[in-house]
Coordinates of C-alpha atoms in Angstrom, one line a residue:
M1 CA 13.4 -134.7 -105.2
F2 CA 14.2 -134.9 -101.5
E3 CA 14.3 -132.4 -98.6
D4 CA 16.4 -131.5 -95.7
A5 CA 16.0 -128.7 -93.0
R6 CA 18.0 -126.5 -90.7
I7 CA 17.2 -123.9 -88.1
N8 CA 18.2 -120.3 -88.9
E9 CA 20.4 -119.1 -86.1
H10 CA 19.2 -115.5 -86.4
T11 CA 15.4 -115.7 -87.0
G12 CA 14.6 -119.1 -85.5
E13 CA 12.9 -120.0 -88.8
T14 CA 13.3 -123.3 -90.4
L15 CA 15.2 -123.3 -93.7
E16 CA 14.0 -125.9 -96.3
L17 CA 16.7 -127.2 -98.5
F18 CA 15.4 -128.7 -101.8
R19 CA 17.8 -130.6 -104.0
T20 CA 16.8 -131.2 -107.6
E21 CA 16.8 -134.5 -109.4
H22 CA 20.4 -133.7 -110.4
G23 CA 21.5 -133.1 -106.9
I24 CA 22.0 -129.4 -107.4
P25 CA 20.7 -127.6 -104.2
K26 CA 18.2 -124.8 -104.2
V27 CA 17.3 -122.9 -101.1
T28 CA 13.9 -121.5 -100.1
L29 CA 13.8 -119.2 -97.1
R30 CA 10.6 -118.6 -95.0
A31 CA 9.5 -115.2 -93.7
G32 CA 11.7 -113.4 -91.2
A33 CA 15.1 -113.6 -93.0
P34 CA 16.9 -110.3 -94.0
T35 CA 16.0 -109.2 -97.5
N36 CA 18.7 -106.6 -98.3
A37 CA 22.2 -105.7 -97.4
R38 CA 21.2 -103.2 -94.6
E39 CA 19.1 -105.8 -92.8
L40 CA 21.9 -108.2 -93.2
L41 CA 24.3 -105.8 -91.4
V42 CA 21.8 -105.4 -88.6
A43 CA 21.3 -109.1 -88.3
F44 CA 25.1 -109.7 -88.1
E45 CA 25.3 -107.0 -85.4
E46 CA 22.6 -108.8 -83.3
H47 CA 24.4 -112.1 -83.9
Q48 CA 27.7 -110.6 -82.6
R49 CA 26.0 -109.1 -79.5
S50 CA 24.2 -112.3 -78.6
S51 CA 27.3 -114.6 -79.2
K52 CA 30.1 -112.3 -78.0
G53 CA 28.3 -109.8 -75.9
R54 CA 29.5 -106.9 -78.0
F55 CA 29.7 -105.7 -81.6
D56 CA 33.0 -104.7 -83.2
Q57 CA 32.4 -101.4 -84.9
N58 CA 35.1 -102.3 -87.5
H59 CA 32.5 -104.6 -89.1
E60 CA 30.3 -101.6 -89.7
T61 CA 33.3 -99.6 -91.0
T62 CA 34.3 -102.2 -93.5
V63 CA 30.8 -102.1 -95.0
L64 CA 29.9 -98.4 -94.8
R65 CA 33.3 -97.0 -95.7
Y66 CA 34.8 -99.6 -98.0
A67 CA 31.9 -101.4 -99.7
A68 CA 28.7 -99.3 -99.8
P69 CA 30.4 -96.3 -101.6
G70 CA 31.0 -98.6 -104.5
W71 CA 27.2 -98.8 -105.0
S72 CA 26.2 -95.3 -103.9
G73 CA 29.0 -93.5 -105.6
Q74 CA 29.4 -91.2 -102.5
F75 CA 32.7 -91.7 -100.7
M76 CA 33.4 -90.7 -97.1
Q77 CA 35.8 -87.7 -97.0
G78 CA 37.0 -87.3 -93.4
R79 CA 38.6 -89.8 -91.0
K80 CA 35.3 -89.9 -89.0
A81 CA 32.1 -90.4 -90.9
T82 CA 29.3 -87.8 -90.5
E83 CA 25.7 -88.8 -89.7
A84 CA 24.7 -87.7 -93.2
E85 CA 27.3 -89.9 -94.8
I86 CA 26.3 -92.9 -92.7
Q87 CA 22.6 -92.4 -93.7
T88 CA 23.6 -92.1 -97.4
Q89 CA 25.4 -95.4 -97.3
L90 CA 22.7 -97.2 -95.3
K91 CA 20.1 -96.0 -97.8
A92 CA 22.3 -97.4 -100.6
L93 CA 22.5 -100.8 -98.9
E94 CA 18.7 -101.0 -98.7
A95 CA 18.6 -101.2 -102.5
I96 CA 21.1 -104.0 -102.6
S97 CA 19.8 -107.6 -102.3
I98 CA 21.6 -110.1 -100.1
E99 CA 22.6 -112.2 -103.2
Q100 CA 24.1 -109.1 -105.0
F101 CA 25.9 -108.0 -101.8
C102 CA 27.5 -111.4 -101.2
S103 CA 28.5 -111.9 -104.9
E104 CA 29.9 -108.4 -105.5
A105 CA 31.1 -107.1 -102.1
E106 CA 34.6 -108.4 -102.4
S107 CA 35.3 -106.9 -105.8
I108 CA 33.5 -103.7 -104.9
Q109 CA 35.7 -103.4 -101.8
E110 CA 38.9 -103.8 -103.9
A111 CA 37.7 -101.0 -106.2
V112 CA 37.0 -98.7 -103.2
F113 CA 40.4 -99.5 -101.8
E114 CA 42.0 -98.3 -105.0
R115 CA 39.8 -95.2 -105.2
T116 CA 40.4 -94.1 -101.6
Q117 CA 44.1 -95.2 -101.6
C118 CA 43.5 -97.2 -98.5
N119 CA 46.6 -98.3 -96.5
K120 CA 47.7 -101.8 -97.5
R121 CA 47.9 -102.9 -93.9
L122 CA 44.3 -101.8 -93.3
R123 CA 43.2 -103.5 -96.5
S124 CA 44.1 -106.9 -95.1
K125 CA 42.2 -106.2 -91.9
Y126 CA 39.0 -105.0 -93.6
K127 CA 39.1 -107.8 -96.2
C128 CA 39.1 -110.3 -93.3
L129 CA 36.2 -108.5 -91.6
L130 CA 34.1 -108.5 -94.7
Q131 CA 34.8 -112.2 -95.3
Q132 CA 33.6 -113.0 -91.8
Q133 CA 30.2 -111.4 -92.6
L134 CA 29.9 -113.1 -95.9
E135 CA 30.7 -116.5 -94.5
W136 CA 28.2 -116.0 -91.7
A137 CA 25.5 -115.0 -94.2
R138 CA 26.1 -118.2 -96.2
A139 CA 26.2 -120.3 -93.0
Q140 CA 22.7 -119.0 -92.2
W141 CA 21.6 -119.9 -95.7
F142 CA 20.5 -116.3 -96.4
V143 CA 22.2 -117.0 -99.8
A144 CA 23.3 -120.2 -101.5
P145 CA 26.3 -121.2 -99.4
E146 CA 29.6 -122.5 -100.7
S147 CA 28.6 -126.0 -100.0
M148 CA 25.2 -127.5 -99.5
V149 CA 26.1 -131.1 -99.8
S150 CA 25.1 -133.2 -96.8
S151 CA 28.5 -134.9 -96.3
P152 CA 30.1 -134.4 -92.8
P153 CA 33.0 -131.9 -92.8
R154 CA 36.4 -133.4 -93.2
R155 CA 39.7 -132.3 -91.7
A156 CA 41.8 -130.1 -93.9
Y157 CA 44.9 -131.0 -92.0
G158 CA 46.0 -132.9 -88.9
K159 CA 46.2 -136.7 -88.3
G160 CA 43.5 -139.2 -88.8
E161 CA 40.6 -139.3 -91.1
G162 CA 40.5 -136.6 -93.7
I163 CA 42.4 -135.0 -96.6
R164 CA 45.5 -132.9 -96.1
L165 CA 45.2 -129.7 -98.2
C166 CA 48.4 -128.1 -97.1
R167 CA 51.9 -129.3 -95.9
K168 CA 53.2 -129.1 -92.4
N169 CA 55.4 -126.2 -91.5
G170 CA 58.8 -126.8 -93.0
E171 CA 57.7 -129.8 -95.0
R172 CA 59.2 -129.8 -98.5
R173 CA 56.9 -130.3 -101.5
P174 CA 57.8 -133.6 -103.3
Q175 CA 59.3 -132.9 -106.7
M176 CA 58.0 -135.0 -109.7
K177 CA 61.3 -134.9 -111.5
E178 CA 63.0 -136.7 -108.5
H179 CA 60.8 -139.8 -109.2
L180 CA 61.8 -140.0 -112.9
Q181 CA 64.8 -141.2 -114.8
G182 CA 66.0 -139.9 -118.1
G183 CA 64.7 -136.9 -120.0
R184 CA 66.2 -133.5 -120.7
T185 CA 69.0 -132.4 -118.4
H186 CA 68.0 -128.7 -118.6
T187 CA 64.7 -127.0 -118.3
R188 CA 65.6 -123.6 -119.7
P189 CA 62.6 -122.1 -121.6
L190 CA 63.3 -121.5 -125.3
Q191 CA 60.1 -120.4 -126.9
I192 CA 60.4 -116.9 -128.2
G193 CA 57.4 -114.9 -127.1
L194 CA 57.9 -115.9 -123.5
S195 CA 58.8 -113.1 -121.1
S196 CA 61.8 -115.0 -119.9
V197 CA 63.2 -115.4 -123.5
A198 CA 62.3 -112.5 -125.8
P199 CA 59.3 -110.8 -127.4
I200 CA 58.2 -111.5 -131.0
N201 CA 58.8 -108.5 -133.2
D202 CA 55.9 -107.2 -135.3
T203 CA 57.3 -108.4 -138.7
L204 CA 57.9 -111.9 -137.4
N205 CA 54.5 -111.9 -135.7
E206 CA 52.8 -111.1 -139.0
Q207 CA 54.8 -113.9 -140.7
F208 CA 53.7 -116.4 -138.0
R209 CA 50.1 -115.4 -138.7
A210 CA 50.5 -116.0 -142.4
F211 CA 52.3 -119.3 -141.8
R212 CA 49.5 -120.5 -139.4
Q213 CA 46.9 -119.7 -142.1
F214 CA 48.9 -121.6 -144.7
L215 CA 49.1 -124.6 -142.3
I216 CA 45.3 -124.9 -141.7
T217 CA 44.1 -124.0 -145.2
P218 CA 42.9 -127.2 -147.0
T219 CA 45.3 -128.7 -149.6
G220 CA 42.7 -128.1 -152.3
E221 CA 42.9 -124.4 -151.6
G222 CA 46.7 -124.0 -151.6
G223 CA 47.5 -124.9 -148.0
L224 CA 48.7 -128.0 -146.1
G225 CA 45.5 -129.0 -144.4
V226 CA 47.1 -129.4 -141.0
A227 CA 44.7 -129.9 -138.1
L228 CA 44.2 -126.6 -136.1
S229 CA 45.3 -128.3 -132.9
T230 CA 48.4 -129.7 -134.5
A231 CA 49.3 -126.2 -135.9
D232 CA 48.8 -124.4 -132.6
E233 CA 50.1 -127.1 -130.2
I234 CA 53.0 -128.6 -132.2
T235 CA 54.2 -126.9 -135.3
L236 CA 54.3 -123.3 -134.2
P237 CA 55.7 -123.9 -130.7
V238 CA 58.6 -125.9 -132.3
I239 CA 59.5 -123.1 -134.7
R240 CA 59.3 -120.6 -131.8
R241 CA 61.7 -122.8 -129.8
I242 CA 64.2 -122.8 -132.7
F243 CA 64.0 -119.0 -132.8
G244 CA 64.6 -118.9 -129.1
Y245 CA 67.7 -121.0 -129.6
L246 CA 68.9 -118.6 -132.3
H247 CA 68.4 -115.7 -129.9
L248 CA 69.7 -117.1 -126.7
E249 CA 72.5 -119.4 -127.9
Q250 CA 73.6 -117.9 -131.2
G251 CA 73.2 -114.3 -130.4
H252 CA 70.7 -113.2 -133.0
A253 CA 68.9 -109.9 -131.9
W254 CA 65.2 -110.6 -131.4
E255 CA 64.3 -107.4 -133.4
D256 CA 66.0 -108.8 -136.5
L257 CA 64.5 -112.3 -136.5
R258 CA 62.5 -113.3 -139.6
L259 CA 61.3 -116.6 -140.9
E260 CA 64.1 -116.2 -143.5
T261 CA 66.6 -116.1 -140.7
I262 CA 66.2 -119.9 -140.5
I263 CA 65.6 -120.7 -144.2
S264 CA 66.6 -118.4 -147.0
V265 CA 64.5 -118.3 -150.1
F266 CA 65.9 -118.4 -153.6
A267 CA 64.1 -118.1 -157.0
L268 CA 64.2 -121.8 -158.0
N269 CA 61.6 -121.2 -160.7
P270 CA 62.2 -117.7 -162.1
D271 CA 59.5 -116.1 -164.3
P272 CA 60.4 -116.8 -168.0
N273 CA 58.9 -113.5 -169.0
L274 CA 61.9 -111.8 -167.4
F275 CA 64.3 -113.5 -169.8
L276 CA 62.8 -112.7 -173.2
I277 CA 65.0 -111.6 -176.0
E278 CA 64.4 -107.9 -176.6
Q279 CA 66.0 -107.3 -180.0
G280 CA 66.7 -109.0 -183.3
K281 CA 65.0 -111.7 -185.2
R282 CA 64.3 -113.8 -182.1
K283 CA 62.7 -110.9 -180.2
G284 CA 60.1 -112.1 -177.7
E285 CA 61.6 -115.6 -177.5
L286 CA 63.0 -117.1 -174.3
N287 CA 66.8 -116.6 -173.7
I288 CA 67.3 -120.2 -172.6
N289 CA 71.0 -119.8 -171.7
R290 CA 70.4 -116.8 -169.5
Y291 CA 67.4 -118.5 -167.9
A292 CA 69.3 -121.7 -167.3
N293 CA 72.2 -119.9 -165.7
V294 CA 70.0 -118.0 -163.3
K295 CA 68.1 -121.1 -162.3
A296 CA 71.2 -123.2 -161.9
T297 CA 72.8 -120.5 -159.7
A298 CA 69.7 -120.3 -157.5
I299 CA 69.7 -124.1 -157.1
V300 CA 73.4 -124.1 -156.0
L301 CA 72.7 -121.3 -153.5
A302 CA 69.7 -123.2 -152.2
E303 CA 71.7 -126.3 -151.7
E304 CA 74.4 -124.5 -149.8
D305 CA 71.7 -122.9 -147.6
A306 CA 70.1 -126.3 -147.0
K307 CA 73.4 -127.5 -145.6
K308 CA 73.4 -124.5 -143.2
V309 CA 69.8 -125.3 -142.1
L310 CA 70.6 -129.0 -141.4
H311 CA 73.7 -127.9 -139.5
L312 CA 71.6 -125.5 -137.4
L313 CA 69.0 -128.2 -136.7
K314 CA 71.6 -130.8 -135.7
N315 CA 73.2 -128.3 -133.3
Y316 CA 69.7 -127.5 -131.9
F317 CA 69.1 -131.3 -131.3
T318 CA 72.4 -131.6 -129.5
Y319 CA 71.6 -128.6 -127.3
D320 CA 68.0 -129.6 -126.5
Q321 CA 68.8 -133.2 -125.9
N322 CA 65.4 -134.4 -127.0
H323 CA 64.1 -137.9 -127.8
P324 CA 64.5 -138.9 -131.5
G325 CA 60.7 -138.9 -131.8
T326 CA 60.7 -135.2 -130.7
N327 CA 63.4 -134.4 -133.1
L328 CA 61.4 -136.0 -135.9
I329 CA 58.5 -133.7 -135.0
A330 CA 60.9 -130.8 -135.3
C331 CA 61.9 -132.0 -138.8
K332 CA 58.3 -132.1 -139.8
S333 CA 57.7 -128.6 -138.5
M334 CA 60.7 -127.3 -140.4
I335 CA 59.4 -129.0 -143.6
H336 CA 56.1 -127.2 -143.2
L337 CA 58.0 -123.9 -142.7
A338 CA 60.1 -124.6 -145.9
K339 CA 56.9 -125.3 -147.9
F340 CA 55.4 -122.1 -146.7
L341 CA 58.5 -120.0 -147.7
Y342 CA 58.9 -121.8 -151.1
R343 CA 55.2 -122.0 -152.0
E344 CA 55.8 -119.5 -154.8
Q345 CA 59.1 -121.0 -155.9
T346 CA 58.1 -124.6 -156.6
N347 CA 56.4 -126.2 -159.5
R348 CA 53.2 -127.4 -157.7
V349 CA 52.0 -129.1 -160.9
L350 CA 55.0 -131.3 -161.5
R351 CA 56.4 -131.3 -158.0
R352 CA 53.5 -131.7 -155.6
R353 CA 55.8 -132.9 -152.8
Y354 CA 58.3 -130.0 -153.2
E355 CA 61.0 -132.4 -154.5
D356 CA 62.6 -129.5 -156.3
V357 CA 63.4 -127.6 -153.1
P358 CA 66.9 -128.7 -151.7
V359 CA 66.2 -127.8 -148.1
I360 CA 63.0 -129.9 -148.0
T361 CA 64.9 -132.9 -149.5
G362 CA 67.6 -132.5 -146.9
L363 CA 65.1 -132.2 -144.1
R364 CA 63.4 -135.4 -145.2
V365 CA 66.7 -137.3 -145.1
L366 CA 67.3 -135.9 -141.5
Q367 CA 63.8 -136.9 -140.6
N368 CA 64.4 -140.5 -141.7
D369 CA 67.7 -140.5 -139.8
Q370 CA 65.7 -139.8 -136.6
R371 CA 63.4 -142.6 -137.3
D372 CA 66.4 -145.0 -137.8
D373 CA 68.0 -143.9 -134.5
P374 CA 68.4 -146.8 -132.1
G375 CA 66.7 -144.8 -129.4
F376 CA 63.6 -143.9 -131.5
Y377 CA 61.5 -146.8 -130.0
T378 CA 62.9 -146.3 -126.5
P379 CA 60.7 -144.0 -124.4
T380 CA 62.5 -141.1 -122.7
I381 CA 60.9 -142.2 -119.4
P382 CA 60.2 -145.9 -119.0
N383 CA 56.6 -146.9 -119.1
H384 CA 56.6 -148.5 -115.7
Q385 CA 57.6 -145.1 -114.2
R386 CA 54.6 -143.3 -115.6
T387 CA 51.8 -145.9 -115.3
V388 CA 49.9 -147.6 -112.5
P389 CA 47.3 -150.3 -112.5
W390 CA 43.8 -149.1 -113.6
E391 CA 42.4 -150.0 -110.2
D392 CA 44.8 -147.4 -108.6
A393 CA 43.6 -144.9 -111.2
I394 CA 40.0 -145.3 -109.9
E395 CA 41.2 -144.8 -106.4
V396 CA 42.8 -141.5 -107.5
I397 CA 39.3 -140.4 -108.5
R398 CA 37.9 -141.3 -105.1
Q399 CA 40.6 -139.5 -103.3
S400 CA 40.0 -136.5 -105.4
Q401 CA 36.3 -136.6 -104.5
H402 CA 37.2 -136.6 -100.8
E403 CA 39.2 -133.4 -101.4
A404 CA 36.4 -131.8 -103.4
E405 CA 34.0 -132.5 -100.5
V406 CA 36.0 -130.8 -97.8
N407 CA 33.8 -127.9 -96.6
H408 CA 35.6 -126.6 -93.6
T409 CA 39.2 -126.3 -92.3
F410 CA 39.9 -127.4 -88.8
R411 CA 42.4 -126.4 -86.1
V412 CA 43.4 -127.8 -82.7
N413 CA 42.7 -125.6 -79.7
K414 CA 46.0 -125.3 -77.9
Q415 CA 44.2 -124.9 -74.5
T416 CA 41.7 -127.7 -74.7
G417 CA 43.4 -129.9 -77.2
K418 CA 40.1 -130.3 -79.1
E419 CA 39.5 -129.9 -82.8
E420 CA 37.5 -126.8 -83.7
I421 CA 36.0 -125.8 -87.0
K422 CA 38.2 -122.9 -88.2
R423 CA 36.1 -121.6 -91.2
L424 CA 34.5 -122.5 -94.4
R425 CA 36.9 -123.2 -97.2
A426 CA 37.5 -120.5 -99.8
R427 CA 35.1 -120.8 -102.7
R428 CA 37.8 -120.7 -105.3
G429 CA 39.8 -123.5 -103.5
R430 CA 36.8 -125.8 -103.6
A431 CA 36.1 -124.8 -107.2
E432 CA 39.6 -125.9 -108.2
D433 CA 39.2 -129.2 -106.5
I434 CA 35.8 -129.8 -108.2
Q435 CA 37.3 -129.0 -111.6
R436 CA 40.2 -131.4 -111.0
L437 CA 37.7 -134.1 -110.1
L438 CA 35.7 -133.3 -113.2
I439 CA 38.7 -133.7 -115.5
L440 CA 39.4 -137.2 -114.1
L441 CA 35.8 -138.2 -114.4
L442 CA 35.4 -137.0 -118.0
L443 CA 38.7 -138.7 -119.0
M444 CA 38.3 -142.0 -117.2
V445 CA 34.6 -142.6 -116.6
S446 CA 32.7 -141.3 -119.6
G447 CA 34.6 -143.6 -122.0
G448 CA 38.1 -144.5 -122.9
P449 CA 40.6 -141.8 -121.9
D450 CA 40.5 -139.2 -124.6
R451 CA 43.3 -136.9 -125.4
P452 CA 43.7 -133.9 -123.0
R453 CA 43.2 -131.5 -125.9
T454 CA 39.6 -132.7 -126.3
L455 CA 38.7 -131.5 -122.8
G456 CA 40.4 -128.1 -123.5
L457 CA 38.2 -127.8 -126.6
L458 CA 34.9 -128.4 -124.9
R459 CA 32.8 -125.2 -125.3
I460 CA 29.4 -125.1 -123.8
G461 CA 26.7 -125.0 -126.5
E462 CA 29.2 -125.6 -129.3
T463 CA 31.5 -128.6 -128.8
F464 CA 29.8 -129.7 -125.5
L465 CA 26.1 -130.1 -126.0
Y466 CA 23.2 -131.3 -123.9
G467 CA 20.4 -133.2 -125.7
D468 CA 20.3 -136.1 -128.0
Y469 CA 22.0 -137.1 -131.3
D470 CA 20.5 -139.7 -133.5
G471 CA 23.4 -140.1 -135.9
L472 CA 22.2 -137.3 -138.3
S473 CA 20.7 -134.4 -136.3
F474 CA 21.1 -133.1 -132.8
T475 CA 18.1 -132.1 -130.6
S476 CA 18.8 -129.9 -127.6
A477 CA 17.2 -130.9 -124.3
D478 CA 14.7 -128.0 -124.3
R479 CA 13.3 -129.3 -127.7
M480 CA 13.1 -133.0 -126.7
R481 CA 9.8 -134.6 -125.8
D482 CA 11.3 -136.2 -122.8
P483 CA 14.2 -134.0 -121.5
S484 CA 15.0 -136.5 -118.8
Q485 CA 16.5 -138.7 -121.5
A486 CA 19.0 -136.0 -122.5
S487 CA 22.8 -136.6 -122.3
W488 CA 25.9 -134.6 -122.7
W489 CA 27.6 -134.9 -126.1
I490 CA 31.1 -134.1 -127.5
H491 CA 31.0 -132.7 -131.0
L492 CA 34.3 -132.0 -132.8
L493 CA 35.1 -131.1 -136.4
P494 CA 38.1 -132.7 -138.2
H495 CA 40.4 -129.7 -137.6
Q496 CA 39.7 -129.8 -133.9
Y497 CA 41.4 -133.1 -133.0
K498 CA 44.3 -135.3 -134.0
N499 CA 42.9 -137.5 -136.7
G500 CA 43.9 -140.0 -139.4
R501 CA 42.7 -140.5 -142.9
T502 CA 39.7 -142.5 -141.8
R503 CA 38.5 -139.8 -139.5
K504 CA 39.0 -137.2 -142.1
E505 CA 36.8 -139.2 -144.5
K506 CA 34.0 -139.5 -141.8
G507 CA 34.3 -135.8 -141.0
E508 CA 32.9 -134.6 -137.6
F509 CA 33.2 -136.6 -134.4
W510 CA 30.2 -137.3 -132.1
A511 CA 30.5 -139.1 -128.7
R512 CA 28.0 -139.4 -125.9
V513 CA 29.2 -138.7 -122.4
P514 CA 27.2 -141.0 -120.2
D515 CA 26.7 -140.5 -116.5
S516 CA 28.8 -142.6 -114.1
V517 CA 27.3 -145.3 -111.9
P518 CA 26.4 -144.3 -108.4
E519 CA 28.6 -147.0 -106.9
L520 CA 31.8 -145.4 -108.2
L521 CA 31.8 -142.4 -105.8
S522 CA 30.7 -141.9 -102.2
E523 CA 27.1 -141.0 -101.3
G524 CA 25.9 -142.1 -104.7
K525 CA 27.1 -138.9 -106.4
T526 CA 28.0 -139.1 -110.1
L527 CA 29.7 -137.4 -113.0
Y528 CA 26.6 -135.4 -113.9
Y529 CA 26.2 -134.3 -110.3
Y530 CA 29.6 -132.7 -110.3
L531 CA 29.1 -131.4 -113.8
Y532 CA 25.9 -129.5 -112.8
L533 CA 27.5 -128.4 -109.5
W534 CA 30.4 -126.9 -111.6
L535 CA 28.3 -125.3 -114.2
N536 CA 25.6 -123.9 -111.9
E537 CA 27.7 -122.7 -109.0
Y538 CA 31.5 -123.2 -108.8
R539 CA 32.6 -122.3 -112.3
A540 CA 31.5 -118.7 -111.7
Y541 CA 34.0 -118.4 -108.7
M542 CA 36.9 -118.7 -111.2
N543 CA 35.6 -115.6 -113.1
P544 CA 35.7 -117.1 -116.5
Q545 CA 36.0 -114.7 -119.4
H546 CA 34.8 -117.3 -122.0
D547 CA 32.3 -120.1 -122.5
F548 CA 34.7 -123.1 -122.4
L549 CA 33.8 -125.8 -119.9
L550 CA 37.2 -125.6 -118.1
T551 CA 39.0 -122.5 -117.0
T552 CA 42.2 -121.4 -115.3
D553 CA 42.3 -119.7 -111.9
K554 CA 42.8 -116.4 -113.9
G555 CA 39.6 -116.9 -115.8
Q556 CA 41.3 -117.8 -119.1
P557 CA 40.7 -120.9 -121.3
F558 CA 43.0 -123.9 -120.9
N559 CA 46.2 -124.0 -123.0
P560 CA 47.3 -127.3 -124.6
N561 CA 49.2 -128.4 -121.5
S562 CA 46.7 -127.4 -118.8
V563 CA 44.7 -130.7 -118.7
A564 CA 47.8 -132.9 -119.0
D565 CA 49.6 -131.1 -116.2
R566 CA 46.6 -131.5 -113.9
I567 CA 46.4 -135.2 -114.6
S568 CA 50.1 -135.7 -113.8
A569 CA 49.8 -133.6 -110.6
R570 CA 46.7 -135.6 -109.4
F571 CA 48.4 -139.0 -109.9
F572 CA 51.7 -137.9 -108.4
K573 CA 49.9 -136.6 -105.3
F574 CA 48.2 -139.8 -104.5
T575 CA 50.4 -142.5 -106.1
R576 CA 53.8 -140.8 -106.4
V577 CA 53.8 -141.7 -110.1
R578 CA 53.7 -139.0 -112.7
V579 CA 51.1 -140.6 -115.0
T580 CA 50.9 -138.9 -118.3
S581 CA 47.9 -138.7 -120.5
T582 CA 49.4 -141.2 -122.9
G583 CA 50.2 -143.5 -120.0
L584 CA 46.6 -143.2 -118.9
R585 CA 45.4 -144.4 -122.3
K586 CA 47.9 -147.3 -122.3
M587 CA 46.7 -148.3 -118.8
Y588 CA 43.1 -148.4 -120.0
V589 CA 43.8 -150.5 -123.1
T590 CA 45.9 -152.9 -121.0
F591 CA 43.2 -153.2 -118.4
L592 CA 40.6 -154.1 -121.1
Q593 CA 42.8 -156.8 -122.5
R594 CA 43.6 -158.1 -119.0
I595 CA 40.0 -158.6 -118.1
K596 CA 39.3 -160.2 -121.6
A597 CA 36.9 -157.5 -122.7
P598 CA 34.7 -158.6 -125.6
K599 CA 35.7 -157.6 -129.1
E600 CA 32.9 -155.1 -129.5
V601 CA 34.1 -153.3 -126.3
M602 CA 37.6 -153.1 -127.7
V603 CA 36.2 -151.7 -131.0
G604 CA 34.1 -149.1 -129.1
A605 CA 37.2 -148.0 -127.0
R606 CA 39.2 -147.7 -130.2
V607 CA 36.6 -145.5 -131.8
F608 CA 36.1 -143.3 -128.7
M609 CA 39.8 -142.9 -128.2
K610 CA 40.3 -142.3 -132.0
H611 CA 42.8 -145.1 -132.4
A612 CA 43.7 -147.3 -135.3
E613 CA 43.5 -151.0 -134.6
K614 CA 47.2 -151.4 -135.0
M615 CA 47.9 -148.7 -132.4
Q616 CA 45.5 -150.3 -129.9
T617 CA 46.9 -153.8 -130.2
E618 CA 50.6 -153.2 -130.9
I619 CA 51.5 -149.9 -129.3
Y620 CA 49.2 -149.3 -126.4
S621 CA 49.3 -152.7 -124.8
M622 CA 52.2 -155.0 -124.0
L623 CA 49.9 -157.6 -122.5
E624 CA 49.7 -159.8 -125.6
D625 CA 53.5 -160.3 -125.5
L626 CA 53.4 -161.1 -121.8
E627 CA 50.7 -163.7 -122.4
K628 CA 52.8 -165.3 -125.1
M629 CA 55.7 -165.5 -122.8
E630 CA 53.5 -167.1 -120.1
H631 CA 53.1 -170.1 -122.4
L632 CA 56.8 -170.4 -122.6
H633 CA 57.2 -170.2 -118.8
T634 CA 54.5 -172.9 -118.3
F635 CA 56.3 -175.2 -120.8
N636 CA 59.7 -174.7 -119.2
A637 CA 58.1 -175.5 -115.7
D638 CA 56.6 -178.8 -117.1
V639 CA 60.0 -179.8 -118.6
Q640 CA 61.8 -179.1 -115.4
R641 CA 59.3 -181.2 -113.4
R642 CA 59.7 -184.2 -115.7
F643 CA 63.5 -183.8 -115.6
F644 CA 63.7 -183.8 -111.8
K645 CA 61.1 -186.5 -111.5
T646 CA 63.2 -188.9 -113.4

């Protein structure tokens, strides 16, 4: 634990800043500081008079008319406040602590604006005035300020040292798609359920729920046993895109869409009890001829419908212009849908793979055709356009830290030409930068780059735990004999991540998230430092409505693409390369092989990244082939030297 100090501008008292062992600051104020919101208003008035020679009464108005009524419940009626109304609001402020005032004032002010129907032009004015008071209170350390790190302020814009947080006037934002070749030629959204496409009708929505339950139900219980993440992030979105194609391109009304709109269902295995002979000596026996005719007719109709389904899917492939690998995923999703629709019409005892369903047989043939396509093993975007050296990736982390440490914005005084501190950065702005940095640190420093979906699943106290795991049981930090030895752990169940047969056999996944070394980031700060800073202070500024580690700027949990999009944006900003999450994993494996990492390190990376050995050595790294060719180049050079020497 270490200390720092600063003089309080208002009281002249010394403020002692204590930082804990994790680097999370805590403030202790000595006697003389304001203790409630009313005293804070008086202190701010004295500050204004001493620094500017006068006090702007609008500062008092914004608190007494547009903030205090939210706590007192008494709203000012006339255009000019009476003495009784002023005293009522001042009395209400006495009961409000400074911490409560600073944390709730802005939201309270919004509510009062709505209640009093304040003019929109005036709202902007009074918001700005209230923000000035709150920033001054934090600058005096009457409450925990936005930033208590000891790093010097950096420029938010302008030339020279610092990080640019905004573009110059008229400067165009670089577009990621301009730096790529290949890919889909249109970006029209297709998923039904999006506001730009069409809503999902109630009947179809219920069918989707039943389909999802069928997907994630274990095979032993009559389902397909698909991982929850695969169902929500791959299968269901693909089917919704096909429905969007039917609505937008083929003119199907969204109110009439059903799962059977794509795949019709026929009674391939009719109930024999419906075909019993009712009269004569053979009464009660099966009418084989009638049963066979009905079944044969159903098979013929199902085969004709299968042709229509395949024709629809091929047209969808042509329209969407996707990579053959993406088309293969669409075929798998359609097979899952067909299994759901035909689950009562197939003989699960004799036909466990649904071989008796014509549409499934046809979809499997189309799936194999995609795998045999010459472009299947050719990436849509070449690898060199979406990867950078691992050393550059580390530099992206350091640049992101610089952004996260920007505490103030600066401006140039037009009269003097000197730079002046403009104001403290908005809390939410710095919170977003800290979260972006945290994503990079968790992906690239704690272990091998994990899949983005893993970070989206991290739930405090459930899948993201603090304590110790001994391979059998987990002990939380508050129950450990030595809590200083606690670490953060990722704990996932098989249905929560993409897994193979080996992982399913092992069951749940545990991985320790170690702290980063102090040398990685400036000022000796580490992953755990920013993790605690995020959890203890800045996460709350995003107003999360959940207990997941990461959150959107609207307080909602991340969707499947949230982490991947932020990774690409970070790399594009600093390297002008749109590095994907898959590219990040390839970069790391190639880096390990390039520096000749020991075998046990490669095995550890494979386990952490949930790879098979074949995937790590043959798919995620091209270095082995390059090294083999180097032997050829060396041999050719020796031959050429001998030839010219003679």
